[in-house]
Short mmCIF file of C-alpha atoms in Angstrom, two decimals:
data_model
loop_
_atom_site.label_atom_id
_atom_site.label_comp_id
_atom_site.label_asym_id
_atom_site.label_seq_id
_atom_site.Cartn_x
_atom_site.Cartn_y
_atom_site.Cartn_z
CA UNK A 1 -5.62 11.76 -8.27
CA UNK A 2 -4.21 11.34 -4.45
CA UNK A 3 -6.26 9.27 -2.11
CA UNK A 4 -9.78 9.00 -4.56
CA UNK A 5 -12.01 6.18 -3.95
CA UNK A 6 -12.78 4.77 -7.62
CA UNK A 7 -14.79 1.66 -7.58
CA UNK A 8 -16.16 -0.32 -4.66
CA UNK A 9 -13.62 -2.82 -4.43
CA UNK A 10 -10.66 -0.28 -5.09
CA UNK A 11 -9.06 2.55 -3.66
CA UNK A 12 -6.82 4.80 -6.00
CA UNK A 13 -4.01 5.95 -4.09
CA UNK A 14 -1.97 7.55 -7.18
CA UNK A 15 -1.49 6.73 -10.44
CA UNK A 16 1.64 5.00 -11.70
CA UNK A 17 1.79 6.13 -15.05
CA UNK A 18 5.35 8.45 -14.40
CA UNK A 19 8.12 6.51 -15.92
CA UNK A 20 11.11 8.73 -14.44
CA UNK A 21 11.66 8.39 -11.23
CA UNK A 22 10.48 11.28 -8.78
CA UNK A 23 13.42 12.54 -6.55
CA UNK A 24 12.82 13.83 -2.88
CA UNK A 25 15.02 17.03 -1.63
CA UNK A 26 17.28 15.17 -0.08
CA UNK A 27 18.24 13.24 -3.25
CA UNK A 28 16.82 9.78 -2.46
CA UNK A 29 14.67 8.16 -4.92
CA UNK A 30 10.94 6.64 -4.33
CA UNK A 31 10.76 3.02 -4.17
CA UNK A 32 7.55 1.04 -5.47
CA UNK A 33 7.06 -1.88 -3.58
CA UNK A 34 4.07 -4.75 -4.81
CA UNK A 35 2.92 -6.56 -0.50
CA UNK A 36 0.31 -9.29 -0.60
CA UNK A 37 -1.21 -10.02 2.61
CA UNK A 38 -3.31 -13.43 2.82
CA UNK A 39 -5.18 -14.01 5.93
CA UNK A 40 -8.37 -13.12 7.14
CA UNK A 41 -8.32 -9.85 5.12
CA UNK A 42 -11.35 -9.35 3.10
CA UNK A 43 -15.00 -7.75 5.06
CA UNK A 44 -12.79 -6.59 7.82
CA UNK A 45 -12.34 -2.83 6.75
CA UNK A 46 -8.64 -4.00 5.51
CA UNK A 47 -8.74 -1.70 2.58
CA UNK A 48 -9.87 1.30 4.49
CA UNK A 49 -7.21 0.87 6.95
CA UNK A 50 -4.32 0.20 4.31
CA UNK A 51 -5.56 3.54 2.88
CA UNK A 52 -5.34 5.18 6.67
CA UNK A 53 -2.06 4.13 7.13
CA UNK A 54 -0.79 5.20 4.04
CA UNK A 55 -1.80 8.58 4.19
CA UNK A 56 -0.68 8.94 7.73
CA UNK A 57 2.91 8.07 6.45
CA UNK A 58 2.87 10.09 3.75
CA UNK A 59 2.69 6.69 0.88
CA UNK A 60 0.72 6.46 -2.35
CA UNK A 61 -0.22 3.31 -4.43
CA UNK A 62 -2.72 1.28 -4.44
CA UNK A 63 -5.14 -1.55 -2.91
CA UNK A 64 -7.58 -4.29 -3.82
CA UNK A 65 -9.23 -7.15 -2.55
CA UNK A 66 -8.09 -10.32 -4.73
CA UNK A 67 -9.43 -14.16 -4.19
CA UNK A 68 -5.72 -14.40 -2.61
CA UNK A 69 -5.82 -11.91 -0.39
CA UNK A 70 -5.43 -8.24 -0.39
CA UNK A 71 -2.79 -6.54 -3.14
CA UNK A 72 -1.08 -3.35 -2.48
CA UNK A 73 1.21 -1.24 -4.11
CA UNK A 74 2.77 1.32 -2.76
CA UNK A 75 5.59 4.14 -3.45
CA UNK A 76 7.63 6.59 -1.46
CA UNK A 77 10.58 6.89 1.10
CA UNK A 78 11.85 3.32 2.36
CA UNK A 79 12.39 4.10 5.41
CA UNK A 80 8.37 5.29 5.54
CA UNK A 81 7.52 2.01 3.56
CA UNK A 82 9.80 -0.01 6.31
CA UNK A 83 7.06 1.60 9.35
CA UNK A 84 3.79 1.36 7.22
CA UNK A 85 4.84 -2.81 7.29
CA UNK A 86 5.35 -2.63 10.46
CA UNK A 87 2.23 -0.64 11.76
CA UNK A 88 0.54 -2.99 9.43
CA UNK A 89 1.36 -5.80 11.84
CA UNK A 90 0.87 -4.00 14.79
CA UNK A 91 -2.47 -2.20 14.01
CA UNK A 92 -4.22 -4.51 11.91
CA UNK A 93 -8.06 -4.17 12.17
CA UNK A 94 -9.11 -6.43 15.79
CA UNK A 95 -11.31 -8.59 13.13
CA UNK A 96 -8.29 -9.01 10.40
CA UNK A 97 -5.71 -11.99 11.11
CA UNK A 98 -3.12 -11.79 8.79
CA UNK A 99 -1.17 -15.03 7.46
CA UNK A 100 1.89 -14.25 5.24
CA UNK A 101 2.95 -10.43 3.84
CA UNK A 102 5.00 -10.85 1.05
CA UNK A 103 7.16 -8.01 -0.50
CA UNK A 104 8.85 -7.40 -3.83
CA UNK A 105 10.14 -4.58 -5.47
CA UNK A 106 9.45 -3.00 -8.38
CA UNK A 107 11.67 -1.33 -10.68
#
C-alpha cells in the first residue's frame, strides 16, 4: 500500500501495522517520527506536496488535514527525515505560510 490516495482528505503513505522494527543494509533502524505543522496549511496543495517530498526522499507515513493544522507521520532513515524537514521549510507551497513544526518520536 505505498503512496495510495485513500480518501479525499488523506493520503496513505504506508501502513504502520509492523510491530518489529524493519532494518536497512547497513544495520540502522527506521525511525517514525509524528510533525505537526500549523500555519496557513490547509487549500494550499500542502498534502500533495508533503506526499512529493516524501517520495522524492525515499519516506513513508502518512498525512491529513486536522482543524490544527496538518499531521504527518513519517518513517525511514534519519538522516532522510532530517532533509525532508528541512526542504519542508525551504519549498513550502508559495501560498502555504507555515507557523510552528513540531516533532516527536515515536517508539
Amino acid at each position: 500500500m505505498r503512496f495510495r490516495r485513500f480518501t479525499r482528505n488523506k493520503i496513505k503513505l504506508f501502513s504502520f501495522g509492523q510491530r518489529e522494527p524493519v532494518w536497512y543494509d547497513c544495520g540502522q533502524a527506521l525511525k517514525t517520527f509524528k510533525i505537526h505543522i500549523r500555519g496557513l496549511v490547509q487549500g494550499v496543495g500542502f498534502r500533495p506536496f508533503i506526499y512529493r517530498l516524501a517520495r522524492r526522499n525515499g519516506l513513508h507515513g502518512a498525512v491529513e488535514n486536522r482543524n490544527d493544522g496538518v499531521h504527518v507521520f513519517v518513517q525511514g532513515d534519519p538522516l532522510k527525515i532530517d532533509a525532508f524537514l528541512k526542504n519542508v521549510q525551504d519549498e513550502r507551497p508559495p501560498a502555504s505560510m507555515i507557523h510552528s513544526i513540531q516533532t516527536s518520536w515515536v517508539k
